[in-house]
Amino acid sequence: MKATLPLKLRDVCVRRRGKTLIGPIDLSLDAGDLTIVLGPNGAGKTTLMRAMHGLQRLSSGSINYAVPTVAARDAQAFVSQHPIMMRRSLRDNLIYPLKLRGTSRDEATVMAEDWAARIELTHALSQAAPNLSGGEKQKVALARALITKPELVFLDEPCANLDGHATRDIETMLLAERDVGRTLVMSTHDLGQARRLATRVIFMLKGRVHETGTADSFFSTPKTAEAVAFLKGDIV
Amino acid sequence: MYDIWDGIKSALYLLVTLDRDLIEITLRSLQVTLMAVAIGSAIGLPLGAWLAIRRFRYRRVAIAVLNAFMGLPPVVVGLIVYLLLSRSGPFGVFGLLFTPTAMIIAQVIIITPLIASIAHQAIRELWAEYHDLLISLNTSKGQRIRTLIWDGRRPLITASLAGFGRGIGEVGAIMIVGGNIDHATRVLTTAIALETGKGDFALALGLGFVLIFLSLFVNFATHALGRTERGRFW
Ligand SMILES: Nc1ncnc2c1ncn2[C@@H]1O[C@H](COP(=O)(O)OP(=O)(O)OP(=O)(O)O)[C@@H](O)[C@H]1O
Ligand SMILES: [Mg+2]
């Protein structure tokens, strides 16, 4: 696998019609971490992750991988907050990214069926993906991201619509992915989940990175008053 | 006064016995309109898709022009095509006026903007939906277009069906450029107009039934496409 990390953000700003959505942000991301992006609604988590993946044009600043951004994206995957289901069967949704990478249809089908089993949707392989339930869509989007074995995966609230059982399965899956050396960046509103998974935390507030550090230090000794309040569940 | 029931009865008789004139006129109508739909789709579908995906300086203007063309009165299209194809016109040397080809040309001009406009709408929606995914997967331009056209095939077929519906029922333009010549350019709509004028309601009604049947078929097909889109399995 191409080594595209570390990732460095310098003075990154995203503005829309004069309004600053995020920034300025300086940040670096190393291989092997499971970074959780925390913050209240509208803090800029989605915007930051889209920018890191190159889906969001920067108004200023720069984002640098160890290789050019487009090449880096080949080794990445992105799971949107609102899962994008192609108007195809579940099976063909999983096959699509593999076909783009030149995998033969037979081999891709085997992998798709394997992943469908892992997300417990084997029975739905031939169903129209857009007509699956919200939680099922989220699982399909996750499987479609992981199926290409990316080096770096962005996950924007991947468990938002999942029940407890499915959430636990996904967490197990994500930890397994981390253990095989994948780097994960994930946003969540579930603080329990953040504590269970994170090795690093990025705490965002009003478009800026308010605090960042290892998960241990962030959860045990948050440095800022806002982080303390956020962890207590207060409005920040 | 003409008895409407007698008309309907004779019309049904013509249908059941597969009247020669009725069959000939129906087939010519289908031939002209299907050809126009094929050409109109070949131009309109890619054009609509292209307008939806490509960003260029005059895109808005191009879309506005497209919509304006969609509103062209068919009779005026007929008039313009007539002038272009008439002996003294720029394309007069080809001798196309009062041939099925002339009618196809007129119909293409009438239905292509409609097909392109519906295709544009459909692909634009799909592109907005797929944007992040297709960019994230580093797809090439060609791959994006192929994916959007394939996954948007149902609304695109609907666009062609709409073109067919508009073309098959159109009368003004093909009357002008085709001339409604018996055994040459007479089609369903022009024949109905003529037979009604002559007072031969049997044939007019028979042809009318065929036309209604074709329109219903288009509606049914469009509806069925929409249903499969919401179905559990594709
Ligand atoms: N396309 C856009 N145009 C204008 N403003 C936008 C756009 N996208 C996001 N914003 C604004 O940018 C800010 C950050 O949005 P973002 O979606 O990144 O927040 P978030 O942290 O992901 O929130 P949530 O937890 O609700 O998902 C918000 O104030 C939002 O209104
Ligand atoms: Mg978000």
XYZ file of C-alpha atoms and ligand atoms in Angstrom:
502
model
C 0.000 0.000 0.000
C 1.196 3.479 -0.825
C 2.211 5.393 2.239
C 0.322 8.668 1.924
C 0.565 9.690 5.547
C 1.480 11.807 7.443
C -1.040 14.472 6.545
C -0.360 18.093 7.327
C -2.902 20.919 7.344
C -1.542 24.427 7.327
C -3.732 27.471 7.905
C -6.704 25.729 6.323
C -9.765 27.943 5.882
C -13.065 27.206 4.176
C -15.302 30.181 3.555
C -18.655 30.397 1.853
C -20.137 33.727 0.849
C -18.020 35.604 3.331
C -18.834 33.255 6.208
C -15.963 31.240 7.644
C -17.090 27.629 7.987
C -13.806 26.378 9.385
C -10.358 27.721 10.090
C -7.715 28.679 10.323
C -6.718 25.126 11.200
C -3.254 23.640 11.676
C -3.183 19.922 12.222
C -1.211 16.834 11.479
C -2.308 13.249 11.263
C -0.071 10.227 11.640
C -0.458 6.694 10.405
C -2.045 4.176 12.715
C -4.253 6.422 14.808
C -7.975 6.210 15.282
C -8.799 9.866 15.555
C -12.201 10.902 16.783
C -13.495 14.319 15.782
C -15.754 15.707 18.473
C -17.798 18.871 18.678
C -21.338 20.190 18.835
C -23.594 20.469 15.765
C -22.261 22.918 13.254
C -18.749 22.931 14.720
C -17.305 22.045 11.325
C -16.536 18.332 11.685
C -18.012 17.378 8.333
C -16.415 20.327 6.585
C -12.989 19.500 8.034
C -13.165 15.862 7.003
C -14.416 16.681 3.515
C -11.555 19.145 3.172
C -9.002 16.564 4.272
C -10.330 14.144 1.670
C -10.298 16.796 -1.038
C -14.066 17.033 -1.435
C -14.153 20.598 -0.193
C -12.255 23.371 -1.912
C -10.056 25.355 0.438
C -10.372 29.118 0.552
C -6.822 29.362 1.838
C -4.123 27.253 3.391
C -2.882 23.882 2.276
C -3.347 20.185 2.830
C -0.370 17.974 2.123
C -0.026 14.241 2.034
C 3.258 12.463 1.487
C 2.119 12.084 -2.150
C 0.009 14.354 -4.399
C -3.577 14.725 -3.185
C -5.229 12.874 -6.070
C -2.876 9.913 -5.677
C -3.469 9.999 -1.942
C -7.219 9.738 -2.507
C -6.707 6.396 -4.226
C -5.600 5.066 -0.861
C -8.505 6.639 1.018
C -12.199 6.170 1.480
C -14.929 8.457 2.733
C -18.207 7.530 4.397
C -20.630 10.438 4.248
C -22.858 11.495 7.105
C -25.807 10.785 4.808
C -24.946 7.542 3.046
C -24.889 7.774 -0.735
C -26.508 4.715 -2.227
C -26.019 4.158 -5.915
C -29.213 3.198 -7.741
C -28.080 -0.374 -7.982
C -28.357 -3.532 -5.966
C -26.491 -3.811 -2.673
C -24.099 -6.242 -4.380
C -23.361 -3.815 -7.206
C -22.807 -0.995 -4.727
C -20.049 -3.024 -3.104
C -18.607 -4.107 -6.435
C -18.461 -0.597 -7.896
C -15.235 0.676 -6.251
C -13.504 -2.633 -6.952
C -14.422 -2.523 -10.634
C -13.000 1.003 -10.836
C -9.727 -0.422 -9.579
C -9.703 -3.127 -12.207
C -10.768 -6.102 -10.084
C -12.462 -8.784 -12.160
C -16.189 -9.135 -11.717
C -15.929 -12.652 -10.292
C -13.363 -11.700 -7.708
C -15.292 -8.530 -6.840
C -18.485 -10.533 -6.387
C -16.782 -12.882 -3.950
C -15.462 -9.936 -1.939
C -18.866 -8.214 -2.009
C -20.568 -11.312 -0.658
C -17.936 -11.632 2.019
C -18.521 -8.046 3.141
C -22.288 -8.424 2.980
C -21.916 -11.314 5.411
C -19.791 -9.181 7.737
C -22.467 -6.495 7.892
C -25.166 -9.171 8.170
C -26.934 -8.214 4.975
C -26.381 -11.340 2.901
C -30.132 -11.719 2.497
C -30.332 -8.256 0.936
C -27.546 -8.633 -1.647
C -29.908 -8.384 -4.603
C -32.060 -5.638 -3.170
C -32.153 -2.087 -4.450
C -29.728 -0.201 -2.217
C -31.631 3.135 -2.201
C -34.637 1.344 -0.744
C -32.813 -0.187 2.217
C -33.413 1.175 5.699
C -31.315 4.077 6.985
C -29.170 1.874 9.183
C -28.692 -0.730 6.461
C -27.552 2.004 4.088
C -25.000 3.146 6.620
C -23.596 -0.344 6.919
C -23.418 -0.693 3.145
C -21.622 2.641 2.849
C -19.131 1.499 5.456
C -18.525 -1.828 3.733
C -18.153 -0.099 0.370
C -15.479 2.134 1.918
C -13.532 -0.661 3.585
C -13.741 -3.137 0.708
C -10.885 -1.437 -1.151
C -8.604 -1.784 1.886
C -7.798 1.911 2.101
C -4.885 3.232 4.108
C -6.927 6.104 5.499
C -10.679 6.085 6.069
C -12.879 9.065 6.915
C -16.111 8.193 8.673
C -18.655 10.931 9.276
C -20.959 9.694 12.049
C -21.070 6.127 10.725
C -23.246 4.864 13.576
C -25.757 7.714 13.662
C -28.746 5.582 12.619
C -27.672 2.238 14.023
C -29.162 0.318 16.909
C -27.008 -0.810 19.824
C -26.281 -4.234 18.392
C -25.227 -2.886 15.006
C -23.180 -0.134 16.637
C -21.234 -2.678 18.640
C -20.600 -4.767 15.524
C -19.363 -1.734 13.646
C -17.102 -0.747 16.517
C -15.609 -4.224 16.575
C -15.088 -3.978 12.844
C -13.423 -0.576 13.132
C -11.089 -1.785 15.874
C -10.139 -4.746 13.690
C -9.431 -2.344 10.843
C -7.251 -0.254 13.112
C -5.394 -3.365 14.200
C -4.486 -4.249 10.630
C -2.893 -0.840 10.363
C -5.587 1.337 8.827
C -5.753 4.933 9.909
C -9.241 6.095 10.777
C -10.693 9.545 11.236
C -14.220 9.486 12.527
C -16.721 11.980 13.852
C -19.340 11.019 16.379
C -21.772 12.507 18.845
C -21.555 9.415 21.030
C -19.049 10.165 23.792
C -19.102 6.574 25.005
C -18.139 5.446 21.545
C -15.404 8.053 21.422
C -13.944 6.747 24.685
C -14.105 3.160 23.460
C -12.418 3.772 20.127
C -10.233 6.845 20.116
C -6.477 6.955 20.327
C -6.500 10.657 19.473
C -9.167 13.328 19.751
C -9.779 16.497 17.789
C -12.256 18.706 19.625
C -13.828 21.289 17.350
C -15.729 24.373 18.311
C -17.059 27.119 16.038
C -14.990 26.039 13.063
C -11.684 25.880 14.930
C -9.746 23.027 16.467
C -10.270 23.917 20.069
C -8.228 21.173 21.619
C -6.374 18.147 20.354
C -4.334 15.387 21.925
C -4.246 11.740 22.850
C -7.529 10.209 23.873
C -6.223 9.391 27.337
C -5.242 12.920 28.167
C -8.315 14.466 26.535
C -10.785 12.349 28.451
C -8.923 12.332 31.780
C -7.534 15.859 31.876
C -9.145 18.140 29.306
C -7.220 21.387 29.125
C -9.940 23.861 28.222
C -13.093 24.805 30.073
C -15.170 24.208 26.936
C -13.876 20.636 26.631
C -14.701 20.002 30.266
C -18.213 21.307 29.730
C -18.632 19.307 26.504
C -17.555 16.083 28.224
C -20.009 16.739 31.027
C -22.746 17.118 28.440
C -23.221 20.830 28.987
C -23.956 23.237 26.172
C -20.772 24.829 24.910
C -76.958 14.564 -37.707
C -74.264 11.965 -37.799
C -74.796 9.220 -35.277
C -71.766 8.991 -33.039
C -72.451 5.340 -32.248
C -72.430 4.406 -35.902
C -69.051 6.113 -36.150
C -67.633 4.193 -33.235
C -69.013 0.927 -34.531
C -67.502 1.394 -37.976
C -64.253 2.532 -36.379
C -64.053 -0.636 -34.305
C -64.851 -2.628 -37.455
C -61.894 -0.989 -39.195
C -59.673 -1.829 -36.225
C -60.784 -5.422 -35.935
C -60.471 -6.108 -39.650
C -57.079 -4.409 -39.732
C -58.121 -1.962 -42.417
C -55.349 -1.433 -44.964
C -55.399 2.370 -44.849
C -55.520 2.401 -41.090
C -52.541 0.059 -40.806
C -50.562 1.934 -43.412
C -51.112 5.289 -41.727
C -50.330 3.897 -38.280
C -47.105 2.320 -39.454
C -46.001 5.523 -41.146
C -46.713 7.493 -38.003
C -44.649 5.056 -35.972
C -41.872 5.064 -38.532
C -41.603 8.855 -38.575
C -41.878 9.367 -34.827
C -39.645 6.455 -33.803
C -36.984 7.731 -36.171
C -37.360 11.223 -34.738
C -37.148 9.831 -31.199
C -34.017 7.847 -32.072
C -32.311 10.915 -33.507
C -33.693 13.218 -30.822
C -32.452 10.875 -28.090
C -29.052 10.462 -29.712
C -28.689 14.251 -29.580
C -30.798 15.179 -26.573
C -29.696 12.628 -23.978
C -25.938 13.297 -24.218
C -26.609 17.024 -24.550
C -28.706 17.033 -21.393
C -26.140 14.975 -19.509
C -23.338 17.204 -20.689
C -25.185 20.361 -19.589
C -25.724 18.786 -16.188
C -22.112 17.808 -15.556
C -19.910 20.273 -17.373
C -19.354 23.700 -15.906
C -18.670 26.308 -18.519
C -19.145 29.996 -18.876
C -22.423 30.095 -20.792
C -24.095 27.087 -19.212
C -27.008 29.055 -17.809
C -27.541 30.727 -21.164
C -27.417 27.341 -22.894
C -30.044 25.949 -20.527
C -32.241 28.997 -21.020
C -31.967 28.607 -24.796
C -32.845 24.937 -24.466
C -35.955 25.759 -22.473
C -36.902 28.440 -24.950
C -36.639 25.908 -27.783
C -38.891 23.601 -25.827
C -41.589 26.270 -25.978
C -41.385 26.757 -29.756
C -44.855 26.472 -31.304
C -44.753 23.406 -33.612
C -46.522 25.297 -36.362
C -43.700 27.818 -36.448
C -41.161 24.992 -36.554
C -43.097 23.602 -39.504
C -43.029 26.960 -41.223
C -39.290 27.363 -40.746
C -38.494 23.842 -41.898
C -40.778 24.439 -44.874
C -38.882 27.588 -45.823
C -35.534 25.842 -45.437
C -36.547 22.811 -47.506
C -38.674 24.519 -50.160
C -37.259 24.625 -53.654
C -35.940 28.160 -53.288
C -34.666 27.574 -49.752
C -31.072 26.764 -48.775
C -31.700 23.004 -48.698
C -34.118 22.984 -51.633
C -31.748 21.007 -53.863
C -32.293 17.864 -51.772
C -35.977 17.800 -52.703
C -37.020 16.791 -49.193
C -40.188 18.821 -48.845
C -43.345 16.670 -48.621
C -41.380 13.519 -47.781
C -41.286 11.546 -44.509
C -37.730 12.807 -44.072
C -39.011 16.366 -43.851
C -41.481 15.286 -41.184
C -38.722 13.561 -39.256
C -36.606 16.727 -39.388
C -39.483 18.822 -38.060
C -40.211 16.351 -35.264
C -36.553 16.144 -34.288
C -36.504 19.919 -33.883
C -39.656 19.787 -31.779
C -38.788 16.902 -29.464
C -35.004 17.164 -29.016
C -35.221 20.154 -26.634
C -37.847 18.316 -24.590
C -35.717 15.176 -24.350
C -32.583 17.179 -23.546
C -34.366 19.202 -20.896
C -35.775 16.183 -19.058
C -32.432 14.389 -19.340
C -30.659 17.466 -17.980
C -32.964 17.612 -14.983
C -32.549 13.905 -14.249
C -28.780 13.783 -14.588
C -28.341 16.977 -12.588
C -30.242 15.443 -9.690
C -28.258 12.233 -9.887
C -24.965 14.088 -10.120
C -25.788 16.100 -7.006
C -26.580 12.830 -5.244
C -23.450 10.992 -6.425
C -21.000 13.903 -6.422
C -19.079 13.144 -3.238
C -18.933 9.421 -3.931
C -17.686 9.718 -7.502
C -15.107 12.345 -6.562
C -14.033 10.313 -3.550
C -13.464 7.255 -5.732
C -11.276 9.273 -8.114
C -13.427 8.444 -11.127
C -12.406 9.764 -14.520
C -14.753 11.992 -16.511
C -15.693 9.100 -18.754
C -16.420 6.808 -15.834
C -18.595 9.474 -14.223
C -20.663 10.011 -17.352
C -21.079 6.276 -17.926
C -22.130 5.731 -14.312
C -24.627 8.598 -14.369
C -26.154 7.512 -17.660
C -26.430 3.884 -16.547
C -27.855 4.624 -13.117
C -30.092 7.303 -14.609
C -31.361 5.068 -17.367
C -34.949 4.984 -16.116
C -35.467 8.762 -16.131
C -33.562 8.925 -19.420
C -35.925 6.406 -21.006
C -38.756 8.485 -19.582
C -37.307 11.465 -21.432
C -37.368 9.557 -24.717
C -40.922 8.398 -24.034
C -41.977 11.984 -23.446
C -40.416 12.834 -26.792
C -42.379 10.038 -28.424
C -45.591 11.240 -26.811
C -45.060 14.750 -28.061
C -44.049 13.622 -31.544
C -46.821 11.103 -32.194
C -49.566 13.556 -31.321
C -48.102 16.522 -33.171
C -50.050 17.802 -36.156
C -49.174 21.378 -37.133
C -45.591 21.014 -38.239
C -45.873 17.716 -40.093
C -48.971 18.912 -41.858
C -46.972 21.837 -43.251
C -43.773 20.024 -44.216
C -45.324 16.656 -45.055
C -48.364 17.893 -46.897
C -50.581 15.001 -45.764
C -50.190 13.208 -49.114
C -52.079 9.928 -49.394
C -49.785 6.885 -49.396
C -46.755 9.117 -48.899
C -46.834 11.431 -45.904
C -50.201 10.861 -44.313
C -49.901 10.051 -40.622
C -52.362 9.540 -37.755
C -52.845 13.147 -36.752
C -53.005 14.644 -40.217
C -55.323 11.889 -41.400
C -57.673 12.512 -38.484
C -57.763 16.207 -39.305
C -58.500 15.465 -42.952
C -61.109 12.732 -42.433
C -62.924 14.785 -39.848
C -63.051 17.664 -42.310
C -64.425 15.312 -44.972
C -66.992 13.921 -42.582
C -65.593 10.347 -42.614
C -65.788 9.891 -38.889
C -65.296 6.133 -39.000
C -61.709 6.312 -40.175
C -61.062 9.427 -38.075
C -62.283 7.691 -34.933
C -60.427 4.478 -35.765
C -57.195 6.412 -36.122
C -58.093 8.316 -32.973
C -58.347 5.059 -31.056
C -54.905 4.041 -32.272
C -53.511 7.385 -31.176
C -55.138 7.111 -27.772
C -53.790 3.594 -27.410
C -50.245 4.779 -28.202
C -50.516 7.649 -25.721
C -51.806 5.304 -23.047
C -48.945 2.957 -23.779
C -46.435 5.770 -23.246
C -48.083 6.743 -19.983
C -48.184 3.171 -18.816
C -44.528 2.599 -19.665
C -43.517 5.792 -17.861
C -45.506 4.768 -14.843
C -44.038 1.257 -14.865
C -40.520 2.701 -14.982
C -41.295 4.841 -11.964
C -42.632 1.825 -10.112
C -39.544 -0.303 -10.695
C -37.457 2.574 -9.348
C -39.245 2.272 -6.016
C -39.340 -1.508 -6.005
C -37.381 -3.737 -3.685
C -35.489 -5.598 -6.377
C -34.177 -4.323 -9.704
N -22.555 24.221 1.732
C -22.605 25.050 2.771
N -22.938 26.344 2.592
C -22.994 27.192 3.627
N -22.743 26.844 4.884
C -22.409 25.566 5.121
C -22.320 24.604 4.090
N -21.955 23.435 4.635
C -21.837 23.658 5.942
N -22.097 24.935 6.261
C -22.027 25.531 7.594
O -20.766 25.236 8.105
C -20.839 24.972 9.485
C -20.187 23.648 9.802
O -20.943 22.626 9.211
P -20.557 21.087 9.364
O -21.539 20.309 8.563
O -19.128 20.928 9.027
O -20.791 20.844 10.912
P -20.734 19.480 11.736
O -19.773 19.687 12.829
O -20.491 18.340 10.815
O -22.195 19.405 12.303
P -23.108 18.108 12.626
O -22.651 17.580 13.920
O -24.487 18.666 12.731
O -22.944 17.156 11.493
C -22.305 25.022 9.845
O -22.554 26.265 10.465
C -23.029 24.932 8.532
O -24.198 25.691 8.566
Mg -21.527 16.723 10.234
